[in-house]
Amino acid sequence: MNRHHLLALALATFGLSACATLAPDYQRPAAPVPAAWAEAATGERAAADIAWREYFADERLRRVIELALEHNRDLRVAALNIELARAQYRIQRADQFPALGVTASQNAQRVPGELNSSGQSMVSRQYGVSAGIAAWEIDFFGRVRSLRDAALEQYLASEAAHRSARIALVAETATAWLQLAADRERLELARRTLAARRTTVELTQASFEAGAASALELRQTQAEMERARADVADYSASVARAANALALLVGDSLPEALLPASFQLTLTEVATLPAGLPAEVLIRRPDILAAEHRLRAANANIGAARAAFFPRITLTASAGTASAELDGLFDSGSRAWNFLPQLSLPIFEGGRLAANLDVAEVRRDIAVAEYERAIQSAFREVADALAERASLGEAVDAAQRLVAAAQESHRLSAARRQAGVDSLLVLLDAQRTLYAAEQTLIATRLAEAANRVTLYKVLGGGWQ
């Protein structure tokens, strides 16, 4: 048997081994969620079809997201997990093919004289060069193929998990950037308020010394000034924390030119993101795809566990030359070959094979439950975001009207105070109302912006 015959035998055997596996036929579980969300939405383009660079219109925010995608350590770990899963799949796939190798050997043996018919000790040598296959499993029952399929699905799950991590990072970075913008605007508002109240204290102090203002009015203005000073300190710390959180997501410090000076809602020109049908939206989310790939991997492992009950056939074969002299290896008549098929059939394993099959089936059932839970969680995320969107628009409008009314009330109170109609306490109350209304407006606008980011993420957009 020469090397050509050996290769032909290996290819023929490989063709025979390319049979179907014993894994159960895969069927995607039905989505355990309603057919539609309570809050409907219409639009021309789905979130999954809108790239994040298109959705986020502010150039500074786009640059910050790019830096986060480039330097974030968690995302780097997710990318390395893909490389790990790819290598593991390649290892498992390689088991399908025979491993061909070349071996060169020398065997020297000394035989004592008393064990030799000639009565004299002898040294015998044997040289050999061969190429062959070592312990290649012929996969008649699909055990190796099932393990390969499971490794492939794990690799695809890691890729989907990486895309899901990208979506999450894009959303977290945008939300952190908006939070920093809102905190900076709150800080600026507190500083303006502090400056105005410091001026009020100075005027009230002068009036008190002139006998035109009471001690109560002076203390009230001082209290309001100190409250504003405390807010400045609190918001300064909030700005620092928000900047630190953004820097952690990006993985590096950011230049001031990329940071927002104030809060501006410049996310997208798309007026409304369509929610679509749950069955269409959820199946496109990478985290759902990752859960399904893990389910497919668990299903393939059942095939490997079933195949372990059947005989395992391995083949070892080699062809080459052998000679007692090194210079005679390639002489005529030195050809040698070895063919060793081996069959092993499990007879008694103490229940180990059955237990392995039970483990594989239970893990499949766990993967089904995790897949269904992932769908339910995703459905709830979208439903919550849609419910918030339905009310946040009205909340922002109400907050804007509240600020307008508080500004007019403050203007009238200031005029009445100057005319001597109202006391200083009435004016201070109007100032407090206006300050609180402006803070509420900032918080409401931030909530609306964060909701739009969240909705974009949960609808499956952002990873392109």
XYZ file of C-alpha atoms in Angstrom:
464
model
C 0.000 0.000 0.000
C 1.736 3.205 -1.169
C 0.956 6.747 -0.125
C -1.472 7.271 -3.029
C -3.482 4.240 -1.972
C -3.436 5.472 1.618
C -4.723 8.896 0.627
C -7.462 7.353 -1.516
C -8.519 5.154 1.388
C -8.651 8.145 3.718
C -10.767 10.172 1.297
C -13.169 7.287 0.713
C -13.532 6.699 4.424
C -14.087 10.404 5.014
C -16.891 10.325 2.448
C -18.526 7.427 4.247
C -18.262 9.286 7.544
C -20.108 12.369 6.218
C -23.461 11.197 7.500
C -26.195 12.999 9.361
C -25.736 13.531 13.060
C -27.901 12.112 15.828
C -28.788 15.583 17.125
C -32.532 16.320 17.438
C -34.065 18.354 14.634
C -33.811 21.968 15.729
C -36.998 23.986 15.986
C -36.972 27.551 17.184
C -39.140 27.911 20.301
C -42.203 30.083 19.934
C -41.715 33.577 21.343
C -43.502 33.706 24.718
C -44.611 37.334 24.248
C -47.694 39.093 22.846
C -47.938 39.680 19.120
C -47.758 43.469 19.481
C -46.722 46.143 21.945
C -49.328 48.157 23.764
C -47.817 51.387 22.434
C -47.800 51.260 18.641
C -45.467 53.334 16.531
C -45.117 53.891 12.823
C -42.298 55.100 10.673
C -40.422 54.524 7.450
C -37.216 52.966 8.779
C -36.585 50.466 11.526
C -33.978 51.206 14.190
C -31.879 48.226 13.116
C -31.531 49.801 9.652
C -30.247 53.133 10.997
C -26.519 53.263 11.705
C -25.561 55.042 14.916
C -23.502 57.595 12.963
C -26.702 58.596 11.226
C -28.845 58.545 14.328
C -26.623 60.731 16.501
C -26.309 64.036 14.695
C -23.876 65.841 16.999
C -20.371 65.486 15.574
C -18.752 65.651 19.017
C -20.924 62.797 20.278
C -20.140 60.718 17.196
C -16.437 61.199 17.790
C -16.774 60.215 21.449
C -18.636 57.035 20.465
C -15.932 56.184 17.942
C -13.279 56.530 20.637
C -15.303 54.310 22.976
C -15.670 51.617 20.324
C -11.936 51.776 19.743
C -10.616 51.848 23.319
C -13.259 50.371 25.640
C -11.780 47.416 27.532
C -15.033 45.491 27.950
C -15.597 45.602 24.211
C -12.013 44.500 23.681
C -12.666 41.451 25.886
C -15.771 40.646 23.840
C -13.702 40.826 20.639
C -11.058 38.534 22.133
C -13.788 36.076 23.094
C -14.659 35.893 19.398
C -11.068 35.029 18.572
C -11.083 32.385 21.306
C -14.317 30.824 20.055
C -13.043 30.899 16.467
C -9.869 29.051 17.462
C -11.856 26.477 19.436
C -14.104 25.905 16.436
C -11.098 25.416 14.168
C -9.699 22.855 16.605
C -12.973 20.957 16.689
C -13.379 21.114 12.916
C -9.883 19.718 12.411
C -10.962 16.484 14.133
C -13.058 15.667 11.046
C -9.985 15.269 8.894
C -7.170 12.740 9.147
C -3.955 14.084 10.591
C -1.161 13.176 8.175
C 2.354 13.068 9.526
C 5.841 11.903 8.600
C 7.901 9.814 10.995
C 11.579 8.960 10.842
C 12.799 6.376 13.347
C 15.733 4.265 14.416
C 15.399 1.148 16.575
C 18.635 -0.271 18.064
C 18.604 -3.460 20.177
C 21.383 -5.442 21.871
C 20.762 -9.154 22.522
C 23.058 -10.918 25.081
C 24.984 -13.976 23.913
C 23.185 -16.383 26.239
C 19.939 -15.417 24.524
C 21.427 -15.832 21.087
C 21.947 -19.148 19.283
C 25.454 -18.069 18.274
C 26.455 -17.513 21.874
C 27.682 -14.012 21.092
C 25.963 -10.726 21.802
C 24.437 -8.922 18.843
C 23.348 -5.369 18.125
C 20.557 -5.029 15.586
C 19.420 -1.746 14.064
C 16.351 -0.849 12.049
C 15.707 2.421 10.241
C 12.374 3.569 8.905
C 10.665 6.527 7.236
C 6.881 6.543 6.896
C 3.919 8.823 6.300
C 0.557 7.978 7.751
C -2.579 8.624 9.765
C -2.663 8.229 13.528
C -5.881 7.291 15.376
C -8.319 9.075 13.071
C -11.933 8.568 14.138
C -14.244 7.602 11.278
C -17.369 9.571 12.157
C -20.088 7.125 11.139
C -22.525 8.312 13.805
C -21.799 12.037 13.672
C -20.159 12.461 17.072
C -17.325 14.601 15.738
C -19.661 16.530 13.481
C -21.982 17.268 16.407
C -19.069 18.598 18.443
C -18.023 20.696 15.440
C -21.560 22.080 15.080
C -21.661 22.940 18.779
C -18.325 24.768 18.522
C -19.558 26.654 15.460
C -22.704 27.780 17.255
C -20.648 28.927 20.233
C -18.479 30.939 17.870
C -21.541 32.521 16.248
C -22.938 33.249 19.721
C -19.732 35.069 20.644
C -19.997 37.168 17.483
C -23.594 38.081 18.303
C -22.598 38.869 21.882
C -19.921 41.205 20.548
C -22.489 43.037 18.427
C -24.758 43.266 21.461
C -21.862 44.704 23.473
C -21.307 47.311 20.762
C -24.949 48.340 20.910
C -24.821 48.613 24.681
C -21.590 50.616 24.558
C -22.970 53.041 21.972
C -26.068 53.610 24.093
C -24.160 53.886 27.385
C -21.689 56.353 25.880
C -24.449 58.505 24.419
C -26.368 58.459 27.708
C -23.242 59.353 29.701
C -22.465 62.186 27.286
C -26.012 63.533 27.647
C -25.826 63.155 31.432
C -22.651 65.235 31.448
C -24.368 67.854 29.297
C -27.351 68.007 31.647
C -25.129 68.223 34.756
C -23.142 71.045 33.199
C -26.336 72.913 32.425
C -27.560 72.381 35.984
C -24.239 73.702 37.273
C -24.471 76.774 35.055
C -28.033 77.378 36.209
C -26.956 77.080 39.841
C -24.102 79.515 39.274
C -26.411 82.085 37.666
C -28.866 81.642 40.504
C -26.109 82.043 43.077
C -24.921 85.249 41.435
C -28.460 86.666 41.356
C -29.139 85.742 44.968
C -25.819 87.171 46.102
C -26.891 90.465 44.511
C -30.259 90.206 46.279
C -28.505 89.671 49.608
C -26.340 92.744 49.057
C -29.350 94.899 48.224
C -31.333 93.534 51.166
C -28.375 94.130 53.485
C -28.249 97.748 52.367
C -31.985 98.089 52.844
C -31.782 96.472 56.280
C -29.079 98.886 57.360
C -31.226 101.743 56.086
C -34.220 100.382 57.995
C -36.212 99.579 54.846
C -35.995 95.769 55.234
C -36.582 93.478 58.163
C -34.153 91.008 59.694
C -36.426 88.172 58.549
C -36.165 89.283 54.931
C -32.381 89.528 55.230
C -32.096 86.033 56.703
C -34.415 84.620 54.034
C -32.291 86.041 51.227
C -29.142 84.721 52.894
C -30.719 81.267 53.226
C -31.624 81.217 49.540
C -28.095 82.266 48.618
C -26.580 79.477 50.723
C -28.965 76.966 49.180
C -27.793 78.024 45.723
C -24.157 77.803 46.879
C -24.773 74.240 48.086
C -26.312 73.394 44.712
C -23.211 74.710 42.953
C -21.050 72.418 45.057
C -23.334 69.408 44.457
C -23.534 69.952 40.708
C -19.779 70.493 40.489
C -19.326 67.020 41.988
C -21.982 65.624 39.622
C -20.153 67.070 36.630
C -16.905 65.478 37.794
C -18.571 62.101 38.317
C -20.269 62.250 34.916
C -16.967 63.126 33.238
C -15.251 60.217 35.015
C -17.996 57.804 33.954
C -17.695 58.950 30.344
C -13.903 58.621 30.441
C -14.245 55.056 31.770
C -16.557 54.108 28.918
C -14.260 55.687 26.354
C -11.200 54.120 27.940
C -9.196 57.327 27.833
C -9.432 60.979 28.796
C -11.373 63.231 26.452
C -10.378 66.655 25.151
C -12.610 69.517 26.199
C -13.564 70.137 22.570
C -15.514 66.852 22.520
C -17.429 67.541 25.732
C -20.835 69.247 25.671
C -20.977 72.756 27.083
C -24.723 72.566 27.714
C -27.632 70.262 27.071
C -28.914 70.189 23.508
C -31.109 67.437 22.135
C -29.441 66.752 18.776
C -29.911 63.028 18.362
C -31.510 62.349 15.029
C -33.577 63.827 12.290
C -35.838 60.762 12.284
C -38.960 61.951 14.052
C -40.270 58.581 15.222
C -38.654 55.183 15.435
C -41.148 52.506 14.394
C -41.604 49.777 16.948
C -42.728 47.178 14.432
C -43.882 43.702 15.416
C -42.147 41.891 18.289
C -41.451 38.788 16.183
C -39.636 40.905 13.578
C -37.773 43.221 15.953
C -36.638 40.834 18.665
C -35.229 38.248 16.287
C -32.831 40.886 14.928
C -31.417 41.818 18.323
C -27.900 40.406 18.706
C -28.491 39.287 22.297
C -31.465 37.195 21.125
C -29.375 35.776 18.286
C -26.629 34.893 20.772
C -29.130 33.073 22.992
C -30.436 31.114 20.001
C -26.933 30.116 18.906
C -26.248 28.833 22.413
C -29.477 26.852 22.193
C -28.361 25.370 18.876
C -25.019 24.435 20.448
C -26.783 22.645 23.297
C -28.931 20.828 20.738
C -25.817 19.680 18.847
C -24.230 18.403 22.055
C -27.170 16.024 22.434
C -26.132 14.469 19.119
C -22.593 13.941 20.409
C -23.922 12.371 23.628
C -26.161 10.026 21.638
C -23.357 9.004 19.297
C -21.240 7.976 22.293
C -23.532 4.929 22.713
C -22.454 3.532 19.342
C -19.177 1.945 18.264
C -16.229 4.242 17.709
C -13.991 3.331 14.791
C -10.475 4.694 14.547
C -7.928 4.176 11.821
C -4.157 4.130 12.030
C -2.220 3.540 8.824
C 1.200 4.324 7.459
C 3.346 3.627 4.410
C 7.075 4.119 3.882
C 10.383 2.317 3.804
C 12.347 0.288 6.345
C 15.859 -1.144 6.308
C 18.501 -2.505 8.613
C 20.963 -0.049 7.109
C 20.504 3.695 6.907
C 21.746 3.850 3.315
C 19.322 1.102 2.317
C 16.121 2.944 3.185
C 15.330 3.759 -0.413
C 16.642 0.605 -2.047
C 14.360 -1.656 -4.003
C 12.264 -3.916 -1.806
C 12.432 -1.708 1.294
C 8.797 -0.631 1.073
C 6.772 -1.157 4.263
C 3.234 -0.378 5.364
C 1.007 -0.690 8.395
C -2.803 -0.733 8.559
C -4.548 -0.836 11.950
C -8.313 -0.242 12.101
C -9.759 -0.381 15.614
C -13.352 -0.619 16.824
C -14.372 0.113 20.407
C -17.909 -0.613 21.617
C -19.073 0.519 25.044
C -20.471 -2.439 27.001
C -20.616 -1.283 30.584
C -19.936 2.322 31.633
C -21.693 2.356 34.967
C -24.376 4.715 33.614
C -21.850 7.358 32.554
C -23.050 7.561 28.942
C -26.690 7.787 29.969
C -25.827 10.455 32.523
C -23.899 12.415 29.868
C -26.956 12.291 27.622
C -29.167 13.462 30.487
C -26.765 16.342 31.132
C -26.852 17.341 27.460
C -30.657 17.258 27.371
C -30.981 19.241 30.600
C -28.548 21.826 29.285
C -30.655 22.046 26.125
C -33.752 22.655 28.258
C -31.868 25.307 30.232
C -30.845 26.975 26.971
C -34.492 26.992 25.850
C -35.529 28.668 29.096
C -32.713 31.211 28.782
C -33.705 31.941 25.177
C -37.324 32.492 26.173
C -36.259 34.645 29.115
C -34.078 36.747 26.815
C -37.051 37.333 24.528
C -39.306 38.260 27.435
C -36.702 40.654 28.841
C -36.206 42.251 25.440
C -39.978 42.598 24.992
C -40.269 44.305 28.365
C -37.396 46.681 27.574
C -39.083 47.794 24.370
C -42.510 48.021 26.012
C -41.130 50.132 28.873
C -39.287 52.448 26.490
C -42.404 52.881 24.347
C -44.536 53.589 27.411
C -42.063 56.229 28.600
C -41.911 57.801 25.160
C -45.672 58.184 25.125
C -45.588 60.309 28.280
C -42.239 62.091 28.064
C -43.316 64.273 25.157
C -46.156 65.674 27.223
C -43.864 65.975 30.244
C -41.370 68.106 28.306
C -44.145 70.318 26.970
C -45.561 70.723 30.464
C -42.123 71.542 31.872
C -41.569 74.180 29.199
C -44.935 75.775 29.952
C -44.138 75.649 33.668
C -40.873 77.512 33.100
C -42.637 80.117 30.976
C -45.303 80.624 33.654
C -42.670 80.784 36.412
C -40.676 83.372 34.457
C -43.738 85.546 34.023
C -44.638 85.129 37.692
C -41.111 86.151 38.672
C -41.261 89.177 36.405
C -44.551 90.303 37.897
C -43.342 89.685 41.444
C -40.218 91.757 40.802
C -42.352 94.581 39.404
C -44.763 94.475 42.350
C -41.852 94.381 44.788
C -40.301 97.435 43.156
C -43.652 99.192 43.338
C -43.928 98.312 47.032
C -47.045 96.186 46.582
C -45.512 92.813 47.615
C -42.934 91.907 50.226
C -39.513 90.514 49.504
C -40.697 87.088 50.682
C -43.170 86.904 47.789
C -40.362 87.675 45.344
C -38.139 85.015 46.923
C -40.903 82.460 46.566
C -41.222 83.332 42.867
C -37.461 82.923 42.477
C -37.579 79.487 44.111
C -40.441 78.432 41.856
C -38.586 79.558 38.739
C -35.367 77.822 39.825
C -37.192 74.560 40.515
C -39.065 74.771 37.196
C -35.811 75.243 35.258
C -34.252 72.269 37.026
C -37.297 70.162 36.217
C -37.084 71.138 32.562
C -33.447 70.038 32.362
C -34.244 66.705 34.042
C -37.236 66.098 31.764
C -35.285 66.874 28.614
C -32.543 64.508 29.766
C -35.118 61.781 30.420
C -36.561 62.247 26.941
C -33.134 62.127 25.310
C -32.122 59.068 27.328
C -35.393 57.396 26.343
C -34.666 57.959 22.663
C -31.225 56.408 23.117
C -32.702 53.472 25.028
C -35.425 52.921 22.461
C -32.865 52.952 19.671
C -30.823 50.339 21.551
C -33.654 47.985 22.511
C -35.067 48.045 18.976
C -31.788 46.593 17.745
C -29.998 49.611 16.277
C -26.550 50.973 16.835
C -24.001 48.256 16.076
C -23.279 48.974 12.389
